[in-house]
Coordinates of C-alpha atoms in Angstrom, one line a residue:
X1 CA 6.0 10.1 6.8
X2 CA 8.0 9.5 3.3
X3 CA 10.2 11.9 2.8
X4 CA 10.4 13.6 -0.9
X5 CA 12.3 15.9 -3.3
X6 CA 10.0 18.3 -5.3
X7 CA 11.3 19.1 -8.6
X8 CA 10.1 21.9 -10.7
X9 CA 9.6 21.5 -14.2
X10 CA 10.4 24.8 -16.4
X11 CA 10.4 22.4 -19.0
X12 CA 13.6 21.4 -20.1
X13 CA 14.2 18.1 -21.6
X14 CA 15.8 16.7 -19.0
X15 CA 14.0 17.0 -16.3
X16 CA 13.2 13.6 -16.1
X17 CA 16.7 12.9 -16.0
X18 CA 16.8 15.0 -12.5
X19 CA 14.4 12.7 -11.5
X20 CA 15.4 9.5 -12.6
X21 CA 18.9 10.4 -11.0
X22 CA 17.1 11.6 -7.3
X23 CA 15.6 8.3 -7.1
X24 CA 18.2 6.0 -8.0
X25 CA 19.5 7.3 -4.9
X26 CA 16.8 5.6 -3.0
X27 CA 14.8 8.5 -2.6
X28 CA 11.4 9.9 -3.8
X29 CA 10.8 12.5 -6.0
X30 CA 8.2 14.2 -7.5
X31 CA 8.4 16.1 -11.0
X32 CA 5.7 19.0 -10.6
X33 CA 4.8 22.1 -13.6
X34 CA 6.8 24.8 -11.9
X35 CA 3.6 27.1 -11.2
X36 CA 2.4 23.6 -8.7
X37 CA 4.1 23.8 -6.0
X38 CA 2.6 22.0 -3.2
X39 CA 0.3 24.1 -0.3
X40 CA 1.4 21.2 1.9
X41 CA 5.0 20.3 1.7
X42 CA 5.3 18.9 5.4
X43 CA 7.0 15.6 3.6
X44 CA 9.4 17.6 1.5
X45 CA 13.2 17.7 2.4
X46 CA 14.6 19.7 -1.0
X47 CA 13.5 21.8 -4.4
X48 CA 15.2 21.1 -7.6
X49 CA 14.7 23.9 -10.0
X50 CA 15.1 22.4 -13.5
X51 CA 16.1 23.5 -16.8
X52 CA 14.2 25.2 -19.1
X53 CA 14.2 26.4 -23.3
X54 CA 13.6 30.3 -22.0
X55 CA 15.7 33.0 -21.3
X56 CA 15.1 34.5 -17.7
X57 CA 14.5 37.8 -19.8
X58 CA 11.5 36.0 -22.1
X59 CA 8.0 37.6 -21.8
X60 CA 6.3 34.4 -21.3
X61 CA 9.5 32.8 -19.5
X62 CA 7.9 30.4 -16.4
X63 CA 8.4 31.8 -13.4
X64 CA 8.0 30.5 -9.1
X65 CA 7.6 32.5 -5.9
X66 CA 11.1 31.4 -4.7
X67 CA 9.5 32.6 -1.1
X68 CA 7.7 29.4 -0.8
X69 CA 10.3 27.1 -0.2
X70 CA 13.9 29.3 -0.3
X71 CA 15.9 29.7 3.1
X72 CA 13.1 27.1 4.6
X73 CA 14.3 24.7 2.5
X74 CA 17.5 23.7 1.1
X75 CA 17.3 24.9 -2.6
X76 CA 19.3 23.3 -5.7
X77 CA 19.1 25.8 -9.0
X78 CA 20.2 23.8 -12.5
X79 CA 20.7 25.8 -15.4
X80 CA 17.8 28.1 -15.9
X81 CA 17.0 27.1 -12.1
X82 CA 20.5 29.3 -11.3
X83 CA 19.7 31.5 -13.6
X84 CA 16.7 32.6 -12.5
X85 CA 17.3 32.3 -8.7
X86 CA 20.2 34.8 -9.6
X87 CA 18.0 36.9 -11.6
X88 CA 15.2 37.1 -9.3
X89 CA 17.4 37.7 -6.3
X90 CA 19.6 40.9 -7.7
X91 CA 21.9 39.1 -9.6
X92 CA 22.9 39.8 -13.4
X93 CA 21.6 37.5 -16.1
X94 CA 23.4 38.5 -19.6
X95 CA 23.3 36.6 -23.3
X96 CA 26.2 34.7 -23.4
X97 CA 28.6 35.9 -26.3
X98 CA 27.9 32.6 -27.9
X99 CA 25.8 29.7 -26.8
X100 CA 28.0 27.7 -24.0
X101 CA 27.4 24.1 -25.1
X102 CA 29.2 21.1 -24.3
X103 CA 31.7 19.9 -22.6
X104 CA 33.6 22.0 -19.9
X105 CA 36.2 21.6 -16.9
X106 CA 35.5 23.0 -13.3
X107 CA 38.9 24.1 -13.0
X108 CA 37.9 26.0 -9.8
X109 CA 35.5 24.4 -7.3
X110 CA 35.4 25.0 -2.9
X111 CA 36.3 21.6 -2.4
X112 CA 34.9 22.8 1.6
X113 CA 31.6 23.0 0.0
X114 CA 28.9 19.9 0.8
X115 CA 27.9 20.1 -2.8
X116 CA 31.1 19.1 -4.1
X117 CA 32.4 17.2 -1.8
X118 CA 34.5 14.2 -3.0
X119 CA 35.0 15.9 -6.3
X120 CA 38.2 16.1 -8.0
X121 CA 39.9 19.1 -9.5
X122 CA 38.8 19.6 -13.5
X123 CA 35.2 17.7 -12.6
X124 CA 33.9 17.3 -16.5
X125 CA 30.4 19.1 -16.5
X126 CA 27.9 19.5 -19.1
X127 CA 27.2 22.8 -20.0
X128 CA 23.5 24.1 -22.3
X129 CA 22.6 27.8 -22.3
X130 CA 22.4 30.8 -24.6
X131 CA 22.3 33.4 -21.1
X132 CA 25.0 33.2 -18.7
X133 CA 25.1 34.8 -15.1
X134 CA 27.5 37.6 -14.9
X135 CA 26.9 38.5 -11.5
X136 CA 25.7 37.2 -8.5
X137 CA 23.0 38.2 -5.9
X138 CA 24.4 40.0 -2.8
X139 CA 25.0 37.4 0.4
X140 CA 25.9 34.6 -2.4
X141 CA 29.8 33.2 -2.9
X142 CA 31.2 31.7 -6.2
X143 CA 31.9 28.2 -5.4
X144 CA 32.7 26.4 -9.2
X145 CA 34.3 28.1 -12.3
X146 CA 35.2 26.9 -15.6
X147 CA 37.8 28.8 -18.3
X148 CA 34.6 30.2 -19.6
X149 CA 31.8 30.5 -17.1
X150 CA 33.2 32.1 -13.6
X151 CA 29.6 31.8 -12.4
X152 CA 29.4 28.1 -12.9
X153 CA 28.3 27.3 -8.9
X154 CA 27.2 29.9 -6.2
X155 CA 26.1 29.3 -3.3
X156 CA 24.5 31.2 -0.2
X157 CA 25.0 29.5 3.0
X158 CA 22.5 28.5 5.7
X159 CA 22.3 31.8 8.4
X160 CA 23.0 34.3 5.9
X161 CA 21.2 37.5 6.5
X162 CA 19.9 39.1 3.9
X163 CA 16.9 42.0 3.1
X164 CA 16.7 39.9 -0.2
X165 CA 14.0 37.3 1.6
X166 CA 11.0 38.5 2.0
X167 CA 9.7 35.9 4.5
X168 CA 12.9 34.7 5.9
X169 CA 15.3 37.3 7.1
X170 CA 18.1 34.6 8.2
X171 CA 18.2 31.2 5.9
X172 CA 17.9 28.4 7.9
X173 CA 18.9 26.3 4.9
X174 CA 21.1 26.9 2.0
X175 CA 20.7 27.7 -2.0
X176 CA 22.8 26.3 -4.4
X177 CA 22.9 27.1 -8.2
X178 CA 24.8 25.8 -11.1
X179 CA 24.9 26.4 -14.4
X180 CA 25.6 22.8 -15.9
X181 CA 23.8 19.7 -16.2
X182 CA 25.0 17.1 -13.4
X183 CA 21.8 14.7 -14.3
X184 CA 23.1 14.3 -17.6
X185 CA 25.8 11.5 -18.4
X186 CA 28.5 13.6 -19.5
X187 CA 28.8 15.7 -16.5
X188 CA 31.3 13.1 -15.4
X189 CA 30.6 13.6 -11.1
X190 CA 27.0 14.8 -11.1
X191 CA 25.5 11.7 -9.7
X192 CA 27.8 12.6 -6.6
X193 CA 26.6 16.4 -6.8
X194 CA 23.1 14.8 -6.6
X195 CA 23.8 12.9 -3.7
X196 CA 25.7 15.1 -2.0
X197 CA 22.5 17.4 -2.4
X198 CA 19.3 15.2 -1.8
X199 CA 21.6 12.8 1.0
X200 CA 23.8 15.0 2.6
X201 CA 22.4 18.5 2.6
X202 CA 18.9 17.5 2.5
X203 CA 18.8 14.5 4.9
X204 CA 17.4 11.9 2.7
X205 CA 16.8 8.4 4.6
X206 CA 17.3 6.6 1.4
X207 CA 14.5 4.7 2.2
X208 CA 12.6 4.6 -1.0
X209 CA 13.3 1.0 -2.8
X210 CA 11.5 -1.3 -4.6
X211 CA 11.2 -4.1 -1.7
X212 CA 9.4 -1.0 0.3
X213 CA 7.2 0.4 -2.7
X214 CA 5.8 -3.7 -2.7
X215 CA 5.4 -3.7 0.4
X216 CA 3.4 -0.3 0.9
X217 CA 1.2 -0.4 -2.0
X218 CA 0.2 -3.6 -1.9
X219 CA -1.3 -2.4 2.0
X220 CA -2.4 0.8 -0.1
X221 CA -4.5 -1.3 -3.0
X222 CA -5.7 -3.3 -0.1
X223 CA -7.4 -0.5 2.1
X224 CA -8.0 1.3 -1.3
X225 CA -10.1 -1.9 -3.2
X226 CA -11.7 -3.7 0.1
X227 CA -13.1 -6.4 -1.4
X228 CA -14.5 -4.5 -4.3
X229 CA -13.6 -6.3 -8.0
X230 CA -11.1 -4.8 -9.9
X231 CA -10.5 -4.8 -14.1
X232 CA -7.7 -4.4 -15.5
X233 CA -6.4 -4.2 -19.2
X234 CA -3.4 -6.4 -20.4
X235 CA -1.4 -5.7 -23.1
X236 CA 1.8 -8.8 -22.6
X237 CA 3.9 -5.7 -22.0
X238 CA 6.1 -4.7 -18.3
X239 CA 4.3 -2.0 -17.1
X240 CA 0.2 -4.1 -17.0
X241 CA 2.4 -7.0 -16.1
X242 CA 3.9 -6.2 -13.0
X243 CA 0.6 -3.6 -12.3
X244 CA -1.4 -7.2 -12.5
X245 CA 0.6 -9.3 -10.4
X246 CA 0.8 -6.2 -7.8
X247 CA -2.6 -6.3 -7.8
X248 CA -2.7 -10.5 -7.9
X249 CA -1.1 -10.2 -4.2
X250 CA -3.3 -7.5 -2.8
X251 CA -6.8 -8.9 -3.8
X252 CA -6.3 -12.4 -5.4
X253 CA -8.9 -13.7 -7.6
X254 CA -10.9 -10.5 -7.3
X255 CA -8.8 -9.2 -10.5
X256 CA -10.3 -10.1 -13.8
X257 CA -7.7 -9.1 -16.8
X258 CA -8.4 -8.7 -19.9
X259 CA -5.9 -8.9 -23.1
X260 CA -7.2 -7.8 -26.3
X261 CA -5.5 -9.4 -29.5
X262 CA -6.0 -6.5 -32.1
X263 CA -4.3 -8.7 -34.7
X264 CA -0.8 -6.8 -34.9
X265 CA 0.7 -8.3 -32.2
X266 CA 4.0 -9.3 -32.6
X267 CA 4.5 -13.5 -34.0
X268 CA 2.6 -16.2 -31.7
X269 CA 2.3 -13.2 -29.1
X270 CA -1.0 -13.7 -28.2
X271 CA -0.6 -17.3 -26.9
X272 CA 2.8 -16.9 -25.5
X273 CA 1.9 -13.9 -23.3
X274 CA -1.7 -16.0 -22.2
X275 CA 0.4 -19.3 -21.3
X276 CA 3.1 -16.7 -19.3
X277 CA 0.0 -15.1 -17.5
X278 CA -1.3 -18.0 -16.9
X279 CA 2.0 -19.5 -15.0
X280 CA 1.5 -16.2 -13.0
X281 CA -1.4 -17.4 -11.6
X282 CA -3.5 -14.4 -13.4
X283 CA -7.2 -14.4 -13.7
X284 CA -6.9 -13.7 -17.4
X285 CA -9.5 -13.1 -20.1
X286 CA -8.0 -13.6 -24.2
X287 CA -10.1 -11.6 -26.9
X288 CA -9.4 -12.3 -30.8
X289 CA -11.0 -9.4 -32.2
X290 CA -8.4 -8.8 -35.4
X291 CA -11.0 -9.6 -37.9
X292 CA -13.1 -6.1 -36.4
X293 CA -9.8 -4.5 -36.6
X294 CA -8.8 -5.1 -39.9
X295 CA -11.8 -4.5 -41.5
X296 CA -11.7 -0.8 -40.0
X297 CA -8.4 -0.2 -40.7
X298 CA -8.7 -1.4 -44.5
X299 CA -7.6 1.2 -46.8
X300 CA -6.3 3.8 -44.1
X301 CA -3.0 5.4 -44.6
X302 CA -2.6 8.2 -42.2
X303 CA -0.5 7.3 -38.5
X304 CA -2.6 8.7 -36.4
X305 CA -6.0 8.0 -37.7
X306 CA -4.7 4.3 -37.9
X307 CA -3.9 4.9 -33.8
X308 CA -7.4 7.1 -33.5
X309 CA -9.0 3.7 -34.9
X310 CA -7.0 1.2 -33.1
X311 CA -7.7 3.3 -29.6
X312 CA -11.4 3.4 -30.4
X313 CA -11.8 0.0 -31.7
X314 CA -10.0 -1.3 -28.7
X315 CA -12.3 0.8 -26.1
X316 CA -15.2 -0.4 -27.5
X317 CA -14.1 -4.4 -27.5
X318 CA -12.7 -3.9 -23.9
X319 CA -15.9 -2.5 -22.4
X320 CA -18.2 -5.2 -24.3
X321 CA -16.3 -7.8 -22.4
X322 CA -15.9 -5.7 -19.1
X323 CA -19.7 -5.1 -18.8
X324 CA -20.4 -8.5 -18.6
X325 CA -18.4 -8.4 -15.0
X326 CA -21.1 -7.0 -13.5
X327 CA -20.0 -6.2 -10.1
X328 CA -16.6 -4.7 -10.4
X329 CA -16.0 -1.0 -9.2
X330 CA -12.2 0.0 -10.5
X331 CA -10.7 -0.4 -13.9
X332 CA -6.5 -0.3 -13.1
X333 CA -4.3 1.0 -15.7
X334 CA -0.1 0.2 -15.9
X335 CA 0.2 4.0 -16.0
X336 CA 3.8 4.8 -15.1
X337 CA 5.5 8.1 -13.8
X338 CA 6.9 9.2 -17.5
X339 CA 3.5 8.5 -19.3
X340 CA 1.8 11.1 -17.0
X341 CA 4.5 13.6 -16.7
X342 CA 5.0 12.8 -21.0
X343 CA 0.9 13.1 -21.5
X344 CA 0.6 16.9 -20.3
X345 CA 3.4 19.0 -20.6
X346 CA 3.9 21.9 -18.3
X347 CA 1.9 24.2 -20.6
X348 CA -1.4 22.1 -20.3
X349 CA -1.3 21.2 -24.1
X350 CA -1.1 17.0 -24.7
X351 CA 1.8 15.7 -26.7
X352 CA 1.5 12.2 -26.3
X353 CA -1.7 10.9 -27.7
X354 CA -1.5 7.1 -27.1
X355 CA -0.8 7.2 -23.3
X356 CA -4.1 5.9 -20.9
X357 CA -3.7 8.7 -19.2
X358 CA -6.6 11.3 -17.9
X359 CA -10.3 9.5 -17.3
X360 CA -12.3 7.1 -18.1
X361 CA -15.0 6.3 -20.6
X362 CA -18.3 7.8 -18.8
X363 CA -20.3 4.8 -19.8
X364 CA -18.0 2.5 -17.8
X365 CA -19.0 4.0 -14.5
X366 CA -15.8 2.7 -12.6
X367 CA -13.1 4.5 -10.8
X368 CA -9.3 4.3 -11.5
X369 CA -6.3 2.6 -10.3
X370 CA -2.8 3.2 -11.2
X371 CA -0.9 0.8 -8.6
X372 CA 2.6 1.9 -11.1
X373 CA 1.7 6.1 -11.0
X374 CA 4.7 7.0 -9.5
X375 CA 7.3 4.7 -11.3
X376 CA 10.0 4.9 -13.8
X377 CA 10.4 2.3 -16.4
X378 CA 13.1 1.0 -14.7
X379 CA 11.9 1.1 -11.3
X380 CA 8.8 -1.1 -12.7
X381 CA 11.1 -3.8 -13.6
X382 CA 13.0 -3.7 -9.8
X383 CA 9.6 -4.4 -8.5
X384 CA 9.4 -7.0 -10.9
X385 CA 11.8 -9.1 -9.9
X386 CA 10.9 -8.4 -6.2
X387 CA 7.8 -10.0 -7.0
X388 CA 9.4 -13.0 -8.3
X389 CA 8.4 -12.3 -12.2
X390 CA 10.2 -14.2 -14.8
X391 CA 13.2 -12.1 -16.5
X392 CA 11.7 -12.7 -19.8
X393 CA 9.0 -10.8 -19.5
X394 CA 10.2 -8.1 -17.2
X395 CA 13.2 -7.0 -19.7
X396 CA 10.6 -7.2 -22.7
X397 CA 11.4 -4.1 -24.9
X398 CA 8.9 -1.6 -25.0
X399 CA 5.8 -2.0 -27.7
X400 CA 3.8 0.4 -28.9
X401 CA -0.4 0.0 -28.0
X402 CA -1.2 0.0 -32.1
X403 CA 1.2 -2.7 -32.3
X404 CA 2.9 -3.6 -35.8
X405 CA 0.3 -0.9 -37.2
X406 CA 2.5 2.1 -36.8
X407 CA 5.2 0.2 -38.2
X408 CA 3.8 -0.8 -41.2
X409 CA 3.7 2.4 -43.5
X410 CA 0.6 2.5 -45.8
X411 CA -2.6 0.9 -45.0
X412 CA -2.9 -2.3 -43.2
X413 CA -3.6 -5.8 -44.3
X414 CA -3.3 -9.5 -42.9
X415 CA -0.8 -10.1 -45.5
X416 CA 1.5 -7.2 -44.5
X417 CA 1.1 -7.9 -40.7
X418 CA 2.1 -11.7 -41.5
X419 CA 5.4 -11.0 -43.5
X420 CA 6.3 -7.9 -40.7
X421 CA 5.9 -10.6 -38.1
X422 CA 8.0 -13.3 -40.2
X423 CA 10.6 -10.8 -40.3
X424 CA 10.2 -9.0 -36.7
X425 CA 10.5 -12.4 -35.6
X426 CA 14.0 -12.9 -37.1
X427 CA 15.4 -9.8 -35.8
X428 CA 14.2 -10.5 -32.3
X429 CA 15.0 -13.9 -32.1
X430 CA 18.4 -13.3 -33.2
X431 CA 18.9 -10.7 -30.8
X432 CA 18.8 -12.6 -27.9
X433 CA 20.8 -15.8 -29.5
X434 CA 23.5 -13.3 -30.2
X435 CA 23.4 -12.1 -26.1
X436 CA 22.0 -8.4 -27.7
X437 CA 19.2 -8.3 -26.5
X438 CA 19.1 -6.9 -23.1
X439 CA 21.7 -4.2 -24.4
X440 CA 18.9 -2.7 -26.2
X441 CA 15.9 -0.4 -25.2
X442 CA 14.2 -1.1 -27.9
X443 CA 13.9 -3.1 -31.8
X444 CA 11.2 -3.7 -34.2
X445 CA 11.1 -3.7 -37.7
X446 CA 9.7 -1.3 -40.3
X447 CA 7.6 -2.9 -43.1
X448 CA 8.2 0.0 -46.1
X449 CA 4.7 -1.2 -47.6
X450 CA 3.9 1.7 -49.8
X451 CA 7.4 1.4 -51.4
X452 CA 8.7 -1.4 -53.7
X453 CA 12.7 -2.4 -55.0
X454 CA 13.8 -4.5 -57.5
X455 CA 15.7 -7.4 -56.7
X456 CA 17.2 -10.8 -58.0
X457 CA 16.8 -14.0 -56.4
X458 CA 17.9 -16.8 -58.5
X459 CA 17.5 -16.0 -62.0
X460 CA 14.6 -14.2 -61.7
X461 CA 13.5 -10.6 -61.5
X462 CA 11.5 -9.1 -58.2
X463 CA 10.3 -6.6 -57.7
X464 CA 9.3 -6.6 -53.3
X465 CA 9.1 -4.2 -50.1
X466 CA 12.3 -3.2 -48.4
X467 CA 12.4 -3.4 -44.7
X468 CA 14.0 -1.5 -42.0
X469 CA 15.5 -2.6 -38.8
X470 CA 15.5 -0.6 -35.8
X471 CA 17.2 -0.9 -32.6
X472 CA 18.3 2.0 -29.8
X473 CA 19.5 2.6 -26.8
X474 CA 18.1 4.3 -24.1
X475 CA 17.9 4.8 -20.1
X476 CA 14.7 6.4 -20.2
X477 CA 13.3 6.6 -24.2
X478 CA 12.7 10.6 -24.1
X479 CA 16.5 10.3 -26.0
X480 CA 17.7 7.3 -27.3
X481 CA 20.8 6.5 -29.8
X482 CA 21.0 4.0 -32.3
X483 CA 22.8 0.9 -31.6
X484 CA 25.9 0.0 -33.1
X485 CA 25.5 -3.9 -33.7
X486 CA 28.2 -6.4 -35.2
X487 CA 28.0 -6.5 -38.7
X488 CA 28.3 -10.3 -38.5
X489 CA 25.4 -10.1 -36.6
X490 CA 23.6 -7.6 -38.9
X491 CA 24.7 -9.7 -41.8
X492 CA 23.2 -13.1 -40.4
X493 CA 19.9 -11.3 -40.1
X494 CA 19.5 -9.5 -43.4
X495 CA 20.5 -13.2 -45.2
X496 CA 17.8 -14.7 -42.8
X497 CA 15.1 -12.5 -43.5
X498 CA 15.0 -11.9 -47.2
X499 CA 15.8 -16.0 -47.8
X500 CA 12.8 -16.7 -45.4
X501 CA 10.8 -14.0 -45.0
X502 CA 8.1 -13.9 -49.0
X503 CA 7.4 -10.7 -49.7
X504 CA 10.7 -9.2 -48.9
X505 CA 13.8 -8.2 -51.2
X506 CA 16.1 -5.7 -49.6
X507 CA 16.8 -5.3 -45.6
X508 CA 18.0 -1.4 -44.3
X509 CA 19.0 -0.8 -40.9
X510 CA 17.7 3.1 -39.2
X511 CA 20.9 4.9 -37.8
X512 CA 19.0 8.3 -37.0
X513 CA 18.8 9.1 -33.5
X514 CA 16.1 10.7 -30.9
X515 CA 16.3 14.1 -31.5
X516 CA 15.3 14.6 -34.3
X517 CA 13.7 11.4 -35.0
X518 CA 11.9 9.1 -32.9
X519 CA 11.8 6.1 -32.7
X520 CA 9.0 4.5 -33.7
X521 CA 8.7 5.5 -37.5
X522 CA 5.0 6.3 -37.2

């Protein structure tokens, strides 16, 4: 049986985080809303309580039966996780005197403890909360302090008795609550308090890797399909890529893909991404259909009708094609972990509206497969490479489905996609001359197409669109920071694009992070 950590969601940003650092320990996790705890958790060896923006003391603050899992299970509060273990169990929860933010020093900590151990004295930890625990439930120890925060780790150790637990009267396993971060970067040892947690204290087997995850869902996909024909949609990116040649080794030549060319992909993408499927091996099905997508994108302004178009437009062309595979059963979909968990928050309402998350068209009449469900971004590109996939495209930057549509403001036209590619193409290209590349999550250029700046070139007058560059960097894209390149670099490729690139007079570069922007424009 695989073992797994359960991690409750109450919401907080970084959640994911939490998760993304539990399973670069070689260990499963799954982020659930708080309120869905599992009725069978025979496979789960831990609970991570996460963050979340509410007070303990807010009406509509999320709240768990802690007597689900506590003393049965060994328990990790983080932030609001503490908090509300310590609320819920007798403890005091007060507002802080002012928001503890930032930076902060565990100038105590129970070295003796298996949470910490291997830290050193003055650990840097993160801290993010308006509430702060002044006191702590009876049967429970202070184990971390900082100048600020004497309630910065509690513990209560396994055997403690207690009238405070309702169904377990002696804790056969431990609780542990803290009031910083550790899955964030700046908490300088919380990757160790992670492992010491989901390794030591839990027992993890660290068995969860990408050579397994091959190896187990490929037998999966093969009891799961029989010999039933699969569809699958291709859009050149990682996450369809690797899902297609996962697929490729379970049932072969019973895959058909099919890659729709909406007409804003990026320069000479269409071929390039064909010829590399076709060194794959990939049963692979090209569609032109830019002309249909132009003409219903003509004259549209709005970013979200233009992705409400795209999305339809591209339904429609992929289940003309589809239908004419008559026999197949399953449609797959690169769905990864973050799209699903990013698709519905924990309050039920969508906040992602692009993701192929949720059903299927009713007409189609297939069922779904999602061979990548459970993956991070950059667990998808370890399987990758266990699979043998080229590097190009497994470190490909992320792309959005409309393509250069959201990144074109105004309406669309053929003209504005061709000089966005001309000068997406520069940027790109030079990125990976320069060795940049793979230090970035993610670049793209803006085309500022409702706007217009005056310019000189030669002796003459123009009067052209700006552009704007954009590149971040990112471990996961729910935050991401903009990258600081060479100005050399920066210099080369302004010069480049407005010599080269007609159409364009004046070259900007986007040094707004995520929060509060985002990073695709549109």
């Amino acid at each position: 049986m695989q073992q797994k950590i359960i991690i409750l969601d109450f919401g907080s940003q970084t959640t994911q985080l939490i998760g993304r650092r539990v399973r670069e320990l070689d260990t499963f996790c799954e982020i659930l809303p708080y309120n869905k705890y599992p009725e069978d958790d025979s496979d789960v060896i831990g609970v991570i309580l996460s963050g979340s923006p509410y007070s303990v003391h807010d009406p509509e603050a999320f709240k768990v039966d802690l007597t689900r899992f506590i003393g049965r299970l060994p328990v990790l509060g983080i932030c609001y996780g503490a908090q509300f273990i310590s609320h819920t169990l007798g403890g005091k929860v007060e507002k802080a005197d002012s928001r503890e933010y930032g930076r902060a020093l565990l100038e105590t900590i129970d070295l003796s403890n298996p949470l910490f151990k291997g830290f050193e004295k003055d650990s840097q930890v993160w801290m993010s909360h308006g509430d702060t625990i002044t006191a702590i439930p009876e049967g429970f120890e202070v184990i971390g302090s900082t100048k600020d925060v004497k309630n910065a780790a509690f513990w209560c150790a396994p055997g403690t008795d207690s009238s405070l637990f309702t169904l377990h009267s002696s804790l056969s396993k431990g609780i542990w609550a803290v009031q910083f971060h550790p899955e964030v970067f700046h908490s300088v040892q919380g990757t160790l308090l992670l492992k010491n947690f989901v390794v030591d204290i839990c027992g993890s087997r660290q068995d969860w890797s990408a050579a397994s995850f091959v190896e187990t869902t490929v037998a999966e996909l093969k009891e799961q399909l029989g010999n039933d024909r699969v569809i699958l949609g291709l859009s050149g990116g990682v996450d369809s890529s690797v899902a297609a040649v996962l697929l490729n080794k379970a049932i072969g030549n019973r895959l058909t893909c099919i890659f729709v060319d909406h007409g804003m992909l990026r320069k000479n993408e269409f071929q390039q991404v064909m010829d590399d499927y076709k060194v794959l091996g990939l049963n692979v099905i090209g569609v032109d259909a830019s002309e249909r997508f132009f003409a219903d994108l003509a004259g549209v302004t709005d970013p979200e009708q233009k992705r409400k178009i795209i999305g339809r437009d591209f339904v429609e062309v992929f289940n003309a094609e589809a239908k004419k595979i008559t026999d197949a059963k399953w449609l797959a979909q690169g769905t990864i972990y973050p799209d699903r968990i990013e698709s519905l928050n924990i309050t039920g309402k969508v906040i992602k509206s692009h993701h192929n998350v949720g059903g299927l068209p009713e007409e189609m009449n297939l069922q779904l497969c999602e061979p990548l469900k459970w993956l991070f971004k950059d667990e998808v590109r370890r399987v990758g490479r266990q699979m043998g996939m080229p590097e190009h495209l497994i470190t490909r930057h992320p792309f959005p489905g409309p393509g250069l549509a959201v990144r074109i403001l105004g309406d669309i036209t053929p003209e504005k996609v061709r000089i966005l590619q001309d000068a997406d193409d520069i940027f790109i290209r030079g990125l990976r001359e320069w060795g940049l590349y793979d230090q970035i999550w993610q670049a793209g250029v803006v085309l500022l197409s409702s706007v217009r700046s005056v310019g000189v070139m030669g002796d003459e007058r123009t009067y052209e669109h700006p552009v704007a560059l954009r590149a971040v960097t990112s471990t996961d894209a729910m935050t991401a920071d903009w990258a600081h390149l060479p100005y050399d670099f920066m210099a080369r490729v302004s010069n480049e694009i407005i010599n080269k690139v007609r159409g364009v007079n004046r070259v900007c570069y986007d040094i707004s992070s995520k929060p509060p922007s985002t990073i695709e424009w549109e």
